mmCIF file with all atom_site columns, C-alpha atoms in Angstrom:
data_model
loop_
_atom_site.group_PDB
_atom_site.id
_atom_site.type_symbol
_atom_site.label_atom_id
_atom_site.label_alt_id
_atom_site.label_comp_id
_atom_site.label_asym_id
_atom_site.label_entity_id
_atom_site.label_seq_id
_atom_site.pdbx_PDB_ins_code
_atom_site.Cartn_x
_atom_site.Cartn_y
_atom_site.Cartn_z
_atom_site.occupancy
_atom_site.B_iso_or_equiv
_atom_site.pdbx_formal_charge
_atom_site.auth_seq_id
_atom_site.auth_comp_id
_atom_site.auth_asym_id
_atom_site.auth_atom_id
_atom_site.pdbx_PDB_model_num
ATOM 1  C CA . UNK A 1 1  ? 79.149 148.978 114.544 1.00 91.00 ? 6  UNK A CA 1
ATOM 2  C CA . UNK A 1 2  ? 80.999 150.696 117.334 1.00 96.00 ? 7  UNK A CA 1
ATOM 3  C CA . UNK A 1 3  ? 83.216 149.680 120.220 1.00 96.00 ? 8  UNK A CA 1
ATOM 4  C CA . UNK A 1 4  ? 82.502 151.048 123.673 1.00 97.00 ? 9  UNK A CA 1
ATOM 5  C CA . UNK A 1 5  ? 84.546 150.049 126.697 1.00 98.00 ? 10 UNK A CA 1
ATOM 6  C CA . UNK A 1 6  ? 86.101 147.215 124.699 1.00 97.00 ? 11 UNK A CA 1
ATOM 7  C CA . UNK A 1 7  ? 82.753 145.709 123.708 1.00 98.00 ? 12 UNK A CA 1
ATOM 8  C CA . UNK A 1 8  ? 80.738 145.709 120.495 1.00 98.00 ? 13 UNK A CA 1
ATOM 9  C CA . UNK A 1 9  ? 78.018 148.338 120.540 1.00 97.00 ? 14 UNK A CA 1
ATOM 10 C CA . UNK A 1 10 ? 75.447 149.660 118.084 1.00 96.00 ? 15 UNK A CA 1
ATOM 11 C CA . UNK A 1 11 ? 75.622 146.424 116.080 1.00 96.00 ? 16 UNK A CA 1
ATOM 12 C CA . UNK A 1 12 ? 73.356 146.413 113.016 1.00 96.00 ? 17 UNK A CA 1
ATOM 13 C CA . UNK A 1 13 ? 73.485 143.348 110.819 1.00 96.00 ? 18 UNK A CA 1
ATOM 14 C CA . UNK A 1 14 ? 71.722 143.835 107.504 1.00 95.00 ? 19 UNK A CA 1
ATOM 15 C CA . UNK A 1 15 ? 71.208 141.939 104.297 1.00 95.00 ? 20 UNK A CA 1
ATOM 16 C CA . UNK A 1 16 ? 68.833 139.696 102.460 1.00 96.00 ? 21 UNK A CA 1
ATOM 17 C CA . UNK A 1 17 ? 70.195 136.409 103.786 1.00 96.00 ? 22 UNK A CA 1
ATOM 18 C CA . UNK A 1 18 ? 67.658 136.204 106.637 1.00 97.00 ? 23 UNK A CA 1
ATOM 19 C CA . UNK A 1 19 ? 64.319 137.755 107.633 1.00 96.00 ? 24 UNK A CA 1
ATOM 20 C CA . UNK A 1 20 ? 64.468 141.077 109.545 1.00 97.00 ? 25 UNK A CA 1
ATOM 21 C CA . UNK A 1 21 ? 63.612 139.496 112.935 1.00 97.00 ? 26 UNK A CA 1
ATOM 22 C CA . UNK A 1 22 ? 66.567 137.110 112.562 1.00 97.00 ? 27 UNK A CA 1
ATOM 23 C CA . UNK A 1 23 ? 68.886 139.964 111.565 1.00 97.00 ? 28 UNK A CA 1
ATOM 24 C CA . UNK A 1 24 ? 67.752 141.834 114.689 1.00 98.00 ? 29 UNK A CA 1
ATOM 25 C CA . UNK A 1 25 ? 68.407 138.741 116.824 1.00 98.00 ? 30 UNK A CA 1
ATOM 26 C CA . UNK A 1 26 ? 71.907 138.383 115.369 1.00 98.00 ? 31 UNK A CA 1
ATOM 27 C CA . UNK A 1 27 ? 72.608 142.066 116.038 1.00 98.00 ? 32 UNK A CA 1
ATOM 28 C CA . UNK A 1 28 ? 71.411 141.693 119.619 1.00 98.00 ? 33 UNK A CA 1
ATOM 29 C CA . UNK A 1 29 ? 73.475 138.520 120.040 1.00 98.00 ? 34 UNK A CA 1
ATOM 30 C CA . UNK A 1 30 ? 76.657 140.294 118.981 1.00 98.00 ? 35 UNK A CA 1
ATOM 31 C CA . UNK A 1 31 ? 76.040 143.427 121.032 1.00 98.00 ? 36 UNK A CA 1
ATOM 32 C CA . UNK A 1 32 ? 78.138 143.401 124.161 1.00 97.00 ? 37 UNK A CA 1
ATOM 33 C CA . UNK A 1 33 ? 80.649 140.853 122.914 1.00 98.00 ? 38 UNK A CA 1
ATOM 34 C CA . UNK A 1 34 ? 84.283 141.657 123.703 1.00 98.00 ? 39 UNK A CA 1
ATOM 35 C CA . UNK A 1 35 ? 85.647 143.489 120.661 1.00 97.00 ? 40 UNK A CA 1
ATOM 36 C CA . UNK A 1 36 ? 88.874 141.504 120.795 1.00 96.00 ? 41 UNK A CA 1
ATOM 37 C CA . UNK A 1 37 ? 87.117 138.129 120.901 1.00 97.00 ? 42 UNK A CA 1
ATOM 38 C CA . UNK A 1 38 ? 88.201 135.601 118.285 1.00 97.00 ? 43 UNK A CA 1
ATOM 39 C CA . UNK A 1 39 ? 86.094 135.178 115.182 1.00 97.00 ? 44 UNK A CA 1
ATOM 40 C CA . UNK A 1 40 ? 84.962 131.780 116.469 1.00 97.00 ? 45 UNK A CA 1
ATOM 41 C CA . UNK A 1 41 ? 83.392 133.471 119.519 1.00 98.00 ? 46 UNK A CA 1
ATOM 42 C CA . UNK A 1 42 ? 81.452 135.864 117.270 1.00 98.00 ? 47 UNK A CA 1
ATOM 43 C CA . UNK A 1 43 ? 80.323 132.912 115.152 1.00 98.00 ? 48 UNK A CA 1
ATOM 44 C CA . UNK A 1 44 ? 79.111 131.105 118.277 1.00 98.00 ? 49 UNK A CA 1
ATOM 45 C CA . UNK A 1 45 ? 77.062 134.152 119.265 1.00 98.00 ? 50 UNK A CA 1
ATOM 46 C CA . UNK A 1 46 ? 75.550 134.323 115.780 1.00 98.00 ? 51 UNK A CA 1
ATOM 47 C CA . UNK A 1 47 ? 74.741 130.600 115.864 1.00 97.00 ? 52 UNK A CA 1
ATOM 48 C CA . UNK A 1 48 ? 73.051 130.993 119.253 1.00 98.00 ? 53 UNK A CA 1
ATOM 49 C CA . UNK A 1 49 ? 70.966 133.944 118.011 1.00 98.00 ? 54 UNK A CA 1
ATOM 50 C CA . UNK A 1 50 ? 69.585 132.192 114.915 1.00 97.00 ? 55 UNK A CA 1
ATOM 51 C CA . UNK A 1 51 ? 66.426 130.228 115.708 1.00 96.00 ? 56 UNK A CA 1
ATOM 52 C CA . UNK A 1 52 ? 66.623 126.489 115.072 1.00 94.00 ? 57 UNK A CA 1
ATOM 53 C CA . UNK A 1 53 ? 65.573 125.629 111.537 1.00 93.00 ? 58 UNK A CA 1
ATOM 54 C CA . UNK A 1 54 ? 66.289 129.089 110.126 1.00 95.00 ? 59 UNK A CA 1
ATOM 55 C CA . UNK A 1 55 ? 68.254 129.028 106.892 1.00 94.00 ? 60 UNK A CA 1
ATOM 56 C CA . UNK A 1 56 ? 70.809 131.734 106.263 1.00 96.00 ? 61 UNK A CA 1
ATOM 57 C CA . UNK A 1 57 ? 70.774 132.111 102.481 1.00 96.00 ? 62 UNK A CA 1
ATOM 58 C CA . UNK A 1 58 ? 74.310 132.527 101.188 1.00 96.00 ? 63 UNK A CA 1
ATOM 59 C CA . UNK A 1 59 ? 75.772 133.181 104.632 1.00 97.00 ? 64 UNK A CA 1
ATOM 60 C CA . UNK A 1 60 ? 77.023 131.229 107.620 1.00 96.00 ? 65 UNK A CA 1
ATOM 61 C CA . UNK A 1 61 ? 77.709 132.221 111.207 1.00 97.00 ? 66 UNK A CA 1
ATOM 62 C CA . UNK A 1 62 ? 81.412 132.299 110.283 1.00 97.00 ? 67 UNK A CA 1
ATOM 63 C CA . UNK A 1 63 ? 80.943 134.643 107.307 1.00 97.00 ? 68 UNK A CA 1
ATOM 64 C CA . UNK A 1 64 ? 78.883 136.999 109.469 1.00 97.00 ? 69 UNK A CA 1
ATOM 65 C CA . UNK A 1 65 ? 81.555 136.844 112.172 1.00 96.00 ? 70 UNK A CA 1
ATOM 66 C CA . UNK A 1 66 ? 84.235 137.610 109.596 1.00 96.00 ? 71 UNK A CA 1
ATOM 67 C CA . UNK A 1 67 ? 82.308 140.722 108.548 1.00 94.00 ? 72 UNK A CA 1
ATOM 68 C CA . UNK A 1 68 ? 82.240 141.878 112.171 1.00 90.00 ? 73 UNK A CA 1
ATOM 69 C CA . UNK A 1 69 ? 85.981 141.432 112.557 1.00 81.00 ? 74 UNK A CA 1
#
């Protein structure tokens, strides 16, 4: 994770809570977000990136957002 020009860059979400394509989608969804955005905005981006019906095992959009903060 890096910040470039006030935005999240080089985001790489990893773990065993979702399949690799979903982790890549979450990473892409967070990339470009304003670095000073509230946690709720990061969580909304995560929620939007996760395909409908996908279960995040042991994680939620809010816990992922908290890790980004």
